[in-house]
Amino acid sequence: MKKNFRFCILFILIFLFNTLIAKAEREVKKEDIELKNRIIYFKGEENSYNGIVKENYPNGKLKENLIVVNGKVNGNVKVYYENGNLKYNTSYKNNKKDGIEKIYSPDGKLEMEVPYKNGVKDGIQKQYSKDGKIIVEATLKNNLRNGSYKDYFENGKIENEGMYKDDKEEGIHKEYYPNGKIKKEVEFKAGIPNGIAREYNEKGIKEKETSFKNGIEDGIRKNFYKNGNLKYSVEMKNGIENGVFKQYYENGVLEIEAFYKNGKLEGLRRDYYKSGKLEVEGFYKNGEPDGWTYVYNEDGSLKKEILYIDGKGYKRKKDNDKKK
């Protein structure tokens, strides 16, 4: 009894296999088929088409080859360049891309691998250089970048990396120099800078630090010397200087302290010598000197006084003007 059952199963499998082979054995040209309601028919026939469909270039060389089962594209669809090299190799299931689509250059080198699931991009997409190295890796879901993203220099080191959500940057994105040192890192939310952004030189020393809110500078902006010491800091609001400004000499000594309002100097400003001694102090209004400005020698004695009225300076006296 068991032997008979096994024989029946084997017979059915062989019959189905032979049926599929027979269906695939028929071969027609692309111009001889037509599409109705997403079903492929041989022109003039009522039943859906089963078999191979081919398209050729004017010179007779094969351009496209696909397999149709019950009127739908199934299996590998191959598209060729006119020189005979493969251009696309795509897996289909019931008219939808399903599997890895491979894309080639005219000289036959693999350029890209695109993952599909039920007609939708889903998985890790890879792009290759001419010498076969991966230059881009992107996680896709629902045809959009969703997940990790990386692209590479020709030397194989990472150039950019980060996360995406619905094709928009999300979280911290990093950019690197060819030597592997970090160049820039920016925090994103829904594709817009939100948080701290930092820039570095090729030695890995921080050059700039900025705070963003909804894509606009908002917070403390800092610039640094090549030795890593702070060069200046200024409060930013809505992309404009608003608040305390401080600038330093390369040795870390305070050089200037002032206040900004709507991008213009406002209120008291002080300038210092490298020794830390006060050099100049005066008031500003709407970005212009206003009122008395006092200039000092490094020993602290008064050098001169200048009265500013409507942006014009009037020197009152020049005492103790010592040479430095």
mmCIF file of N, CA and C in Angstrom, residues 182-300:
data_model
loop_
_atom_site.group_PDB
_atom_site.id
_atom_site.type_symbol
_atom_site.label_atom_id
_atom_site.label_comp_id
_atom_site.label_asym_id
_atom_site.label_seq_id
_atom_site.Cartn_x
_atom_site.Cartn_y
_atom_site.Cartn_z
ATOM 1 N N ILE A 182 37.652 60.861 12.015
ATOM 2 C CA ILE A 182 36.331 61.458 11.845
ATOM 3 C C ILE A 182 36.455 62.903 11.377
ATOM 4 N N LYS A 183 35.599 63.295 10.433
ATOM 5 C CA LYS A 183 35.596 64.639 9.864
ATOM 6 C C LYS A 183 34.428 65.463 10.405
ATOM 7 N N LYS A 184 33.279 64.827 10.517
ATOM 8 C CA LYS A 184 32.076 65.556 10.919
ATOM 9 C C LYS A 184 31.073 64.585 11.519
ATOM 10 N N GLU A 185 30.362 65.029 12.536
ATOM 11 C CA GLU A 185 29.250 64.248 13.082
ATOM 12 C C GLU A 185 28.102 65.194 13.401
ATOM 13 N N VAL A 186 26.919 64.803 12.942
ATOM 14 C CA VAL A 186 25.732 65.646 13.085
ATOM 15 C C VAL A 186 24.575 64.792 13.579
ATOM 16 N N GLU A 187 23.828 65.314 14.522
ATOM 17 C CA GLU A 187 22.649 64.615 15.025
ATOM 18 C C GLU A 187 21.417 65.085 14.256
ATOM 19 N N PHE A 188 20.643 64.107 13.744
ATOM 20 C CA PHE A 188 19.462 64.415 12.934
ATOM 21 C C PHE A 188 18.185 63.894 13.587
ATOM 22 N N LYS A 189 17.103 64.556 13.220
ATOM 23 C CA LYS A 189 15.770 64.069 13.556
ATOM 24 C C LYS A 189 14.865 64.345 12.368
ATOM 25 N N ALA A 190 14.327 63.287 11.781
ATOM 26 C CA ALA A 190 13.440 63.410 10.607
ATOM 27 C C ALA A 190 14.110 64.190 9.482
ATOM 28 N N GLY A 191 15.410 63.948 9.280
ATOM 29 C CA GLY A 191 16.138 64.561 8.167
ATOM 30 C C GLY A 191 16.633 65.968 8.410
ATOM 31 N N ILE A 192 16.424 66.492 9.610
ATOM 32 C CA ILE A 192 16.819 67.866 9.932
ATOM 33 C C ILE A 192 17.809 67.840 11.092
ATOM 34 N N PRO A 193 18.898 68.634 11.004
ATOM 35 C CA PRO A 193 19.842 68.684 12.129
ATOM 36 C C PRO A 193 19.147 69.109 13.416
ATOM 37 N N ASN A 194 19.319 68.295 14.446
ATOM 38 C CA ASN A 194 18.745 68.576 15.763
ATOM 39 C C ASN A 194 19.706 68.057 16.817
ATOM 40 N N GLY A 195 20.395 68.980 17.486
ATOM 41 C CA GLY A 195 21.374 68.564 18.473
ATOM 42 C C GLY A 195 22.744 69.127 18.142
ATOM 43 N N ILE A 196 23.776 68.415 18.579
ATOM 44 C CA ILE A 196 25.151 68.898 18.430
ATOM 45 C C ILE A 196 25.749 68.445 17.101
ATOM 46 N N ALA A 197 26.416 69.382 16.411
ATOM 47 C CA ALA A 197 27.191 69.068 15.203
ATOM 48 C C ALA A 197 28.646 69.417 15.483
ATOM 49 N N ARG A 198 29.554 68.503 15.130
ATOM 50 C CA ARG A 198 30.979 68.723 15.384
ATOM 51 C C ARG A 198 31.784 68.493 14.114
ATOM 52 N N GLU A 199 32.832 69.296 13.931
ATOM 53 C CA GLU A 199 33.744 69.139 12.799
ATOM 54 C C GLU A 199 35.165 69.005 13.324
ATOM 55 N N TYR A 200 35.966 68.163 12.623
ATOM 56 C CA TYR A 200 37.322 67.856 13.074
ATOM 57 C C TYR A 200 38.316 68.025 11.930
ATOM 58 N N ASN A 201 39.599 68.238 12.276
ATOM 59 C CA ASN A 201 40.636 68.243 11.243
ATOM 60 C C ASN A 201 41.144 66.821 11.023
ATOM 61 N N GLU A 202 42.055 66.646 10.084
ATOM 62 C CA GLU A 202 42.513 65.300 9.705
ATOM 63 C C GLU A 202 43.288 64.595 10.811
ATOM 64 N N LYS A 203 43.684 65.351 11.836
ATOM 65 C CA LYS A 203 44.375 64.740 12.970
ATOM 66 C C LYS A 203 43.397 64.310 14.061
ATOM 67 N N GLY A 204 42.121 64.593 13.844
ATOM 68 C CA GLY A 204 41.109 64.207 14.817
ATOM 69 C C GLY A 204 40.835 65.253 15.875
ATOM 70 N N ILE A 205 41.414 66.453 15.707
ATOM 71 C CA ILE A 205 41.197 67.531 16.671
ATOM 72 C C ILE A 205 39.955 68.327 16.279
ATOM 73 N N LYS A 206 39.117 68.599 17.254
ATOM 74 C CA LYS A 206 37.859 69.306 16.991
ATOM 75 C C LYS A 206 38.121 70.742 16.552
ATOM 76 N N GLU A 207 37.455 71.156 15.455
ATOM 77 C CA GLU A 207 37.587 72.512 14.923
ATOM 78 C C GLU A 207 36.364 73.374 15.210
ATOM 79 N N LYS A 208 35.189 72.746 15.248
ATOM 80 C CA LYS A 208 33.951 73.515 15.380
ATOM 81 C C LYS A 208 32.884 72.669 16.062
ATOM 82 N N GLU A 209 32.066 73.329 16.861
ATOM 83 C CA GLU A 209 30.941 72.658 17.517
ATOM 84 C C GLU A 209 29.743 73.599 17.491
ATOM 85 N N THR A 210 28.623 73.081 17.021
ATOM 86 C CA THR A 210 27.425 73.904 16.849
ATOM 87 C C THR A 210 26.199 73.152 17.350
ATOM 88 N N SER A 211 25.250 73.884 17.911
ATOM 89 C CA SER A 211 23.980 73.293 18.331
ATOM 90 C C SER A 211 22.884 73.684 17.344
ATOM 91 N N PHE A 212 22.044 72.691 17.005
ATOM 92 C CA PHE A 212 20.933 72.937 16.080
ATOM 93 C C PHE A 212 19.602 72.602 16.736
ATOM 94 N N LYS A 213 18.594 73.357 16.327
ATOM 95 C CA LYS A 213 17.221 73.074 16.723
ATOM 96 C C LYS A 213 16.348 73.241 15.491
ATOM 97 N N ASN A 214 15.766 72.134 15.033
ATOM 98 C CA ASN A 214 14.933 72.154 13.819
ATOM 99 C C ASN A 214 15.675 72.744 12.625
ATOM 100 N N GLY A 215 16.958 72.375 12.504
ATOM 101 C CA GLY A 215 17.755 72.782 11.350
ATOM 102 C C GLY A 215 18.369 74.159 11.442
ATOM 103 N N ILE A 216 18.136 74.863 12.535
ATOM 104 C CA ILE A 216 18.653 76.226 12.704
ATOM 105 C C ILE A 216 19.588 76.260 13.908
ATOM 106 N N GLU A 217 20.690 77.001 13.780
ATOM 107 C CA GLU A 217 21.625 77.121 14.899
ATOM 108 C C GLU A 217 20.929 77.717 16.111
ATOM 109 N N ASP A 218 21.046 77.029 17.238
ATOM 110 C CA ASP A 218 20.404 77.484 18.464
ATOM 111 C C ASP A 218 21.169 76.885 19.642
ATOM 112 N N GLY A 219 21.916 77.728 20.337
ATOM 113 C CA GLY A 219 22.762 77.243 21.416
ATOM 114 C C GLY A 219 24.143 77.870 21.315
ATOM 115 N N ILE A 220 25.145 77.183 21.821
ATOM 116 C CA ILE A 220 26.513 77.712 21.827
ATOM 117 C C ILE A 220 27.278 77.235 20.598
ATOM 118 N N ARG A 221 27.814 78.182 19.835
ATOM 119 C CA ARG A 221 28.711 77.838 18.731
ATOM 120 C C ARG A 221 30.151 78.023 19.214
ATOM 121 N N LYS A 222 30.988 77.023 18.935
ATOM 122 C CA LYS A 222 32.385 77.081 19.365
ATOM 123 C C LYS A 222 33.325 76.797 18.199
ATOM 124 N N ASN A 223 34.395 77.548 18.131
ATOM 125 C CA ASN A 223 35.475 77.292 17.180
ATOM 126 C C ASN A 223 36.772 77.076 17.949
ATOM 127 N N PHE A 224 37.641 76.209 17.395
ATOM 128 C CA PHE A 224 38.846 75.822 18.120
ATOM 129 C C PHE A 224 40.099 76.041 17.272
ATOM 130 N N TYR A 225 41.225 76.257 17.964
ATOM 131 C CA TYR A 225 42.527 76.321 17.296
ATOM 132 C C TYR A 225 42.995 74.908 16.954
ATOM 133 N N LYS A 226 44.050 74.832 16.132
ATOM 134 C CA LYS A 226 44.589 73.532 15.727
ATOM 135 C C LYS A 226 45.152 72.743 16.901
ATOM 136 N N ASN A 227 45.517 73.455 17.976
ATOM 137 C CA ASN A 227 46.022 72.754 19.158
ATOM 138 C C ASN A 227 44.902 72.256 20.067
ATOM 139 N N GLY A 228 43.641 72.513 19.658
ATOM 140 C CA GLY A 228 42.497 72.048 20.427
ATOM 141 C C GLY A 228 41.932 73.050 21.404
ATOM 142 N N ASN A 229 42.650 74.161 21.619
ATOM 143 C CA ASN A 229 42.148 75.187 22.538
ATOM 144 C C ASN A 229 40.991 75.965 21.912
ATOM 145 N N LEU A 230 40.102 76.428 22.773
ATOM 146 C CA LEU A 230 38.941 77.187 22.313
ATOM 147 C C LEU A 230 39.371 78.521 21.711
ATOM 148 N N LYS A 231 38.869 78.832 20.515
ATOM 149 C CA LYS A 231 39.163 80.100 19.839
ATOM 150 C C LYS A 231 38.097 81.136 20.176
ATOM 151 N N TYR A 232 36.834 80.753 20.033
ATOM 152 C CA TYR A 232 35.750 81.642 20.455
ATOM 153 C C TYR A 232 34.485 80.840 20.713
ATOM 154 N N SER A 233 33.596 81.442 21.474
ATOM 155 C CA SER A 233 32.268 80.864 21.699
ATOM 156 C C SER A 233 31.252 81.992 21.658
ATOM 157 N N VAL A 234 30.071 81.688 21.125
ATOM 158 C CA VAL A 234 29.024 82.700 21.032
ATOM 159 C C VAL A 234 27.663 82.015 21.128
ATOM 160 N N GLU A 235 26.744 82.681 21.807
ATOM 161 C CA GLU A 235 25.386 82.157 21.916
ATOM 162 C C GLU A 235 24.610 82.472 20.638
ATOM 163 N N MET A 236 23.926 81.444 20.117
ATOM 164 C CA MET A 236 23.134 81.588 18.899
ATOM 165 C C MET A 236 21.659 81.339 19.213
ATOM 166 N N LYS A 237 20.812 82.110 18.540
ATOM 167 C CA LYS A 237 19.374 81.899 18.666
ATOM 168 C C LYS A 237 18.726 82.166 17.318
ATOM 169 N N ASN A 238 18.000 81.168 16.810
ATOM 170 C CA ASN A 238 17.352 81.287 15.496
ATOM 171 C C ASN A 238 18.353 81.653 14.401
ATOM 172 N N GLY A 239 19.563 81.087 14.508
ATOM 173 C CA GLY A 239 20.574 81.271 13.474
ATOM 174 C C GLY A 239 21.333 82.578 13.543
ATOM 175 N N ILE A 240 21.108 83.380 14.578
ATOM 176 C CA ILE A 240 21.745 84.694 14.710
ATOM 177 C C ILE A 240 22.444 84.786 16.065
ATOM 178 N N GLU A 241 23.577 85.519 16.109
ATOM 179 C CA GLU A 241 24.276 85.723 17.371
ATOM 180 C C GLU A 241 23.381 86.494 18.337
ATOM 181 N N ASN A 242 23.138 85.888 19.481
ATOM 182 C CA ASN A 242 22.313 86.517 20.515
ATOM 183 C C ASN A 242 22.815 86.058 21.876
ATOM 184 N N GLY A 243 23.612 86.923 22.522
ATOM 185 C CA GLY A 243 24.121 86.549 23.828
ATOM 186 C C GLY A 243 25.611 86.796 23.953
ATOM 187 N N VAL A 244 26.224 86.100 24.889
ATOM 188 C CA VAL A 244 27.628 86.320 25.240
ATOM 189 C C VAL A 244 28.567 85.823 24.143
ATOM 190 N N PHE A 245 29.572 86.639 23.840
ATOM 191 C CA PHE A 245 30.640 86.278 22.902
ATOM 192 C C PHE A 245 31.974 86.371 23.633
ATOM 193 N N LYS A 246 32.789 85.315 23.487
ATOM 194 C CA LYS A 246 34.128 85.324 24.070
ATOM 195 C C LYS A 246 35.127 84.776 23.056
ATOM 196 N N GLN A 247 36.229 85.493 22.913
ATOM 197 C CA GLN A 247 37.298 85.066 22.006
ATOM 198 C C GLN A 247 38.599 84.967 22.797
ATOM 199 N N TYR A 248 39.411 83.943 22.432
ATOM 200 C CA TYR A 248 40.613 83.650 23.203
ATOM 201 C C TYR A 248 41.857 83.649 22.311
ATOM 202 N N TYR A 249 42.987 83.961 22.931
ATOM 203 C CA TYR A 249 44.266 83.756 22.256
ATOM 204 C C TYR A 249 44.548 82.254 22.204
ATOM 205 N N GLU A 250 45.508 81.874 21.361
ATOM 206 C CA GLU A 250 45.798 80.447 21.184
ATOM 207 C C GLU A 250 46.305 79.796 22.468
ATOM 208 N N ASN A 251 46.875 80.620 23.369
ATOM 209 C CA ASN A 251 47.368 80.069 24.634
ATOM 210 C C ASN A 251 46.270 79.934 25.687
ATOM 211 N N GLY A 252 45.016 80.306 25.314
ATOM 212 C CA GLY A 252 43.890 80.150 26.222
ATOM 213 C C GLY A 252 43.502 81.386 26.994
ATOM 214 N N VAL A 253 44.286 82.466 26.861
ATOM 215 C CA VAL A 253 43.980 83.719 27.555
ATOM 216 C C VAL A 253 42.833 84.442 26.843
ATOM 217 N N LEU A 254 41.916 85.000 27.622
ATOM 218 C CA LEU A 254 40.771 85.718 27.062
ATOM 219 C C LEU A 254 41.239 86.938 26.269
ATOM 220 N N GLU A 255 40.736 87.087 25.036
ATOM 221 C CA GLU A 255 41.102 88.207 24.166
ATOM 222 C C GLU A 255 39.979 89.238 24.072
ATOM 223 N N ILE A 256 38.736 88.779 23.898
ATOM 224 C CA ILE A 256 37.584 89.675 23.751
ATOM 225 C C ILE A 256 36.398 89.078 24.498
ATOM 226 N N GLU A 257 35.656 89.936 25.171
ATOM 227 C CA GLU A 257 34.356 89.518 25.706
ATOM 228 C C GLU A 257 33.347 90.605 25.369
ATOM 229 N N ALA A 258 32.197 90.171 24.865
ATOM 230 C CA ALA A 258 31.201 91.128 24.391
ATOM 231 C C ALA A 258 29.829 90.479 24.441
ATOM 232 N N PHE A 259 28.840 91.216 23.951
ATOM 233 C CA PHE A 259 27.463 90.725 23.946
ATOM 234 C C PHE A 259 26.821 91.075 22.606
ATOM 235 N N TYR A 260 26.085 90.101 22.067
ATOM 236 C CA TYR A 260 25.385 90.317 20.792
ATOM 237 C C TYR A 260 23.873 90.351 21.015
ATOM 238 N N LYS A 261 23.234 91.179 20.196
ATOM 239 C CA LYS A 261 21.775 91.220 20.166
ATOM 240 C C LYS A 261 21.335 91.279 18.710
ATOM 241 N N ASN A 262 20.616 90.241 18.287
ATOM 242 C CA ASN A 262 20.149 90.155 16.895
ATOM 243 C C ASN A 262 21.292 90.315 15.893
ATOM 244 N N GLY A 263 22.418 89.683 16.211
ATOM 245 C CA GLY A 263 23.548 89.653 15.280
ATOM 246 C C GLY A 263 24.449 90.864 15.324
ATOM 247 N N LYS A 264 24.188 91.798 16.238
ATOM 248 C CA LYS A 264 25.005 93.013 16.321
ATOM 249 C C LYS A 264 25.509 93.212 17.747
ATOM 250 N N LEU A 265 26.723 93.795 17.851
ATOM 251 C CA LEU A 265 27.279 94.075 19.171
ATOM 252 C C LEU A 265 26.375 95.038 19.933
ATOM 253 N N GLU A 266 26.192 94.729 21.230
ATOM 254 C CA GLU A 266 25.321 95.553 22.066
ATOM 255 C C GLU A 266 25.866 95.543 23.496
ATOM 256 N N GLY A 267 26.015 96.736 24.072
ATOM 257 C CA GLY A 267 26.485 96.803 25.445
ATOM 258 C C GLY A 267 27.996 96.843 25.553
ATOM 259 N N LEU A 268 28.508 96.435 26.713
ATOM 260 C CA LEU A 268 29.933 96.549 27.016
ATOM 261 C C LEU A 268 30.776 95.512 26.269
ATOM 262 N N ARG A 269 31.899 95.990 25.700
ATOM 263 C CA ARG A 269 32.881 95.101 25.079
ATOM 264 C C ARG A 269 34.240 95.386 25.712
ATOM 265 N N ARG A 270 34.981 94.319 26.018
ATOM 266 C CA ARG A 270 36.328 94.443 26.558
ATOM 267 C C ARG A 270 37.307 93.636 25.710
ATOM 268 N N ASP A 271 38.464 94.250 25.430
ATOM 269 C CA ASP A 271 39.566 93.584 24.740
ATOM 270 C C ASP A 271 40.759 93.513 25.691
ATOM 271 N N TYR A 272 41.512 92.397 25.592
ATOM 272 C CA TYR A 272 42.617 92.178 26.527
ATOM 273 C C TYR A 272 43.931 91.925 25.782
ATOM 274 N N TYR A 273 45.021 92.265 26.467
ATOM 275 C CA TYR A 273 46.353 91.901 25.981
ATOM 276 C C TYR A 273 46.570 90.398 26.200
ATOM 277 N N LYS A 274 47.614 89.849 25.556
ATOM 278 C CA LYS A 274 47.930 88.429 25.746
ATOM 279 C C LYS A 274 48.309 88.117 27.185
ATOM 280 N N SER A 275 48.728 89.155 27.894
ATOM 281 C CA SER A 275 49.083 88.978 29.303
ATOM 282 C C SER A 275 47.852 88.856 30.193
ATOM 283 N N GLY A 276 46.672 89.172 29.620
ATOM 284 C CA GLY A 276 45.443 89.148 30.391
ATOM 285 C C GLY A 276 45.025 90.500 30.905
ATOM 286 N N LYS A 277 45.880 91.510 30.707
ATOM 287 C CA LYS A 277 45.562 92.865 31.144
ATOM 288 C C LYS A 277 44.535 93.506 30.201
ATOM 289 N N LEU A 278 43.698 94.360 30.770
ATOM 290 C CA LEU A 278 42.677 95.045 29.984
ATOM 291 C C LEU A 278 43.317 96.033 29.011
ATOM 292 N N GLU A 279 42.883 95.984 27.731
ATOM 293 C CA GLU A 279 43.417 96.882 26.704
ATOM 294 C C GLU A 279 42.388 97.937 26.293
ATOM 295 N N VAL A 280 41.150 97.510 26.025
ATOM 296 C CA VAL A 280 40.103 98.426 25.567
ATOM 297 C C VAL A 280 38.778 98.031 26.214
ATOM 298 N N GLU A 281 38.018 99.058 26.597
ATOM 299 C CA GLU A 281 36.643 98.785 27.017
ATOM 300 C C GLU A 281 35.754 99.934 26.547
ATOM 301 N N GLY A 282 34.590 99.545 26.030
ATOM 302 C CA GLY A 282 33.673 100.548 25.523
ATOM 303 C C GLY A 282 32.310 99.945 25.265
ATOM 304 N N PHE A 283 31.357 100.817 25.002
ATOM 305 C CA PHE A 283 29.981 100.361 24.798
ATOM 306 C C PHE A 283 29.602 100.398 23.311
ATOM 307 N N TYR A 284 28.687 99.483 22.974
ATOM 308 C CA TYR A 284 28.170 99.410 21.601
ATOM 309 C C TYR A 284 26.648 99.508 21.632
ATOM 310 N N LYS A 285 26.148 100.063 20.541
ATOM 311 C CA LYS A 285 24.698 100.130 20.371
ATOM 312 C C LYS A 285 24.370 99.841 18.911
ATOM 313 N N ASN A 286 23.582 98.806 18.703
ATOM 314 C CA ASN A 286 23.185 98.417 17.341
ATOM 315 C C ASN A 286 24.397 98.188 16.435
ATOM 316 N N GLY A 287 25.450 97.594 17.020
ATOM 317 C CA GLY A 287 26.636 97.228 16.242
ATOM 318 C C GLY A 287 27.672 98.313 16.091
ATOM 319 N N GLU A 288 27.417 99.513 16.629
ATOM 320 C CA GLU A 288 28.350 100.640 16.502
ATOM 321 C C GLU A 288 28.821 101.092 17.888
ATOM 322 N N PRO A 289 30.100 101.582 17.975
ATOM 323 C CA PRO A 289 30.572 102.140 19.254
ATOM 324 C C PRO A 289 29.663 103.285 19.684
ATOM 325 N N ASP A 290 29.401 103.352 20.993
ATOM 326 C CA ASP A 290 28.465 104.367 21.486
ATOM 327 C C ASP A 290 28.925 104.840 22.867
ATOM 328 N N GLY A 291 29.212 106.119 22.960
ATOM 329 C CA GLY A 291 29.670 106.655 24.236
ATOM 330 C C GLY A 291 31.179 106.568 24.383
ATOM 331 N N TRP A 292 31.625 106.497 25.627
ATOM 332 C CA TRP A 292 33.067 106.518 25.893
ATOM 333 C C TRP A 292 33.707 105.144 25.704
ATOM 334 N N THR A 293 34.875 105.152 25.027
ATOM 335 C CA THR A 293 35.735 103.977 24.908
ATOM 336 C C THR A 293 37.076 104.327 25.543
ATOM 337 N N TYR A 294 37.575 103.434 26.403
ATOM 338 C CA TYR A 294 38.823 103.680 27.119
ATOM 339 C C TYR A 294 39.884 102.686 26.642
ATOM 340 N N VAL A 295 41.050 103.226 26.309
ATOM 341 C CA VAL A 295 42.171 102.410 25.847
ATOM 342 C C VAL A 295 43.288 102.507 26.880
ATOM 343 N N TYR A 296 43.841 101.340 27.273
ATOM 344 C CA TYR A 296 44.834 101.301 28.349
ATOM 345 C C TYR A 296 46.172 100.754 27.848
ATOM 346 N N ASN A 297 47.229 101.206 28.504
ATOM 347 C CA ASN A 297 48.532 100.585 28.321
ATOM 348 C C ASN A 297 48.554 99.266 29.085
ATOM 349 N N GLU A 298 49.539 98.444 28.795
ATOM 350 C CA GLU A 298 49.565 97.115 29.403
ATOM 351 C C GLU A 298 49.819 97.178 30.909
ATOM 352 N N ASP A 299 50.396 98.297 31.372
ATOM 353 C CA ASP A 299 50.620 98.429 32.817
ATOM 354 C C ASP A 299 49.377 98.911 33.552
ATOM 355 N N GLY A 300 48.279 99.135 32.799
ATOM 356 C CA GLY A 300 47.021 99.542 33.401
ATOM 357 C C GLY A 300 46.742 101.018 33.359
#
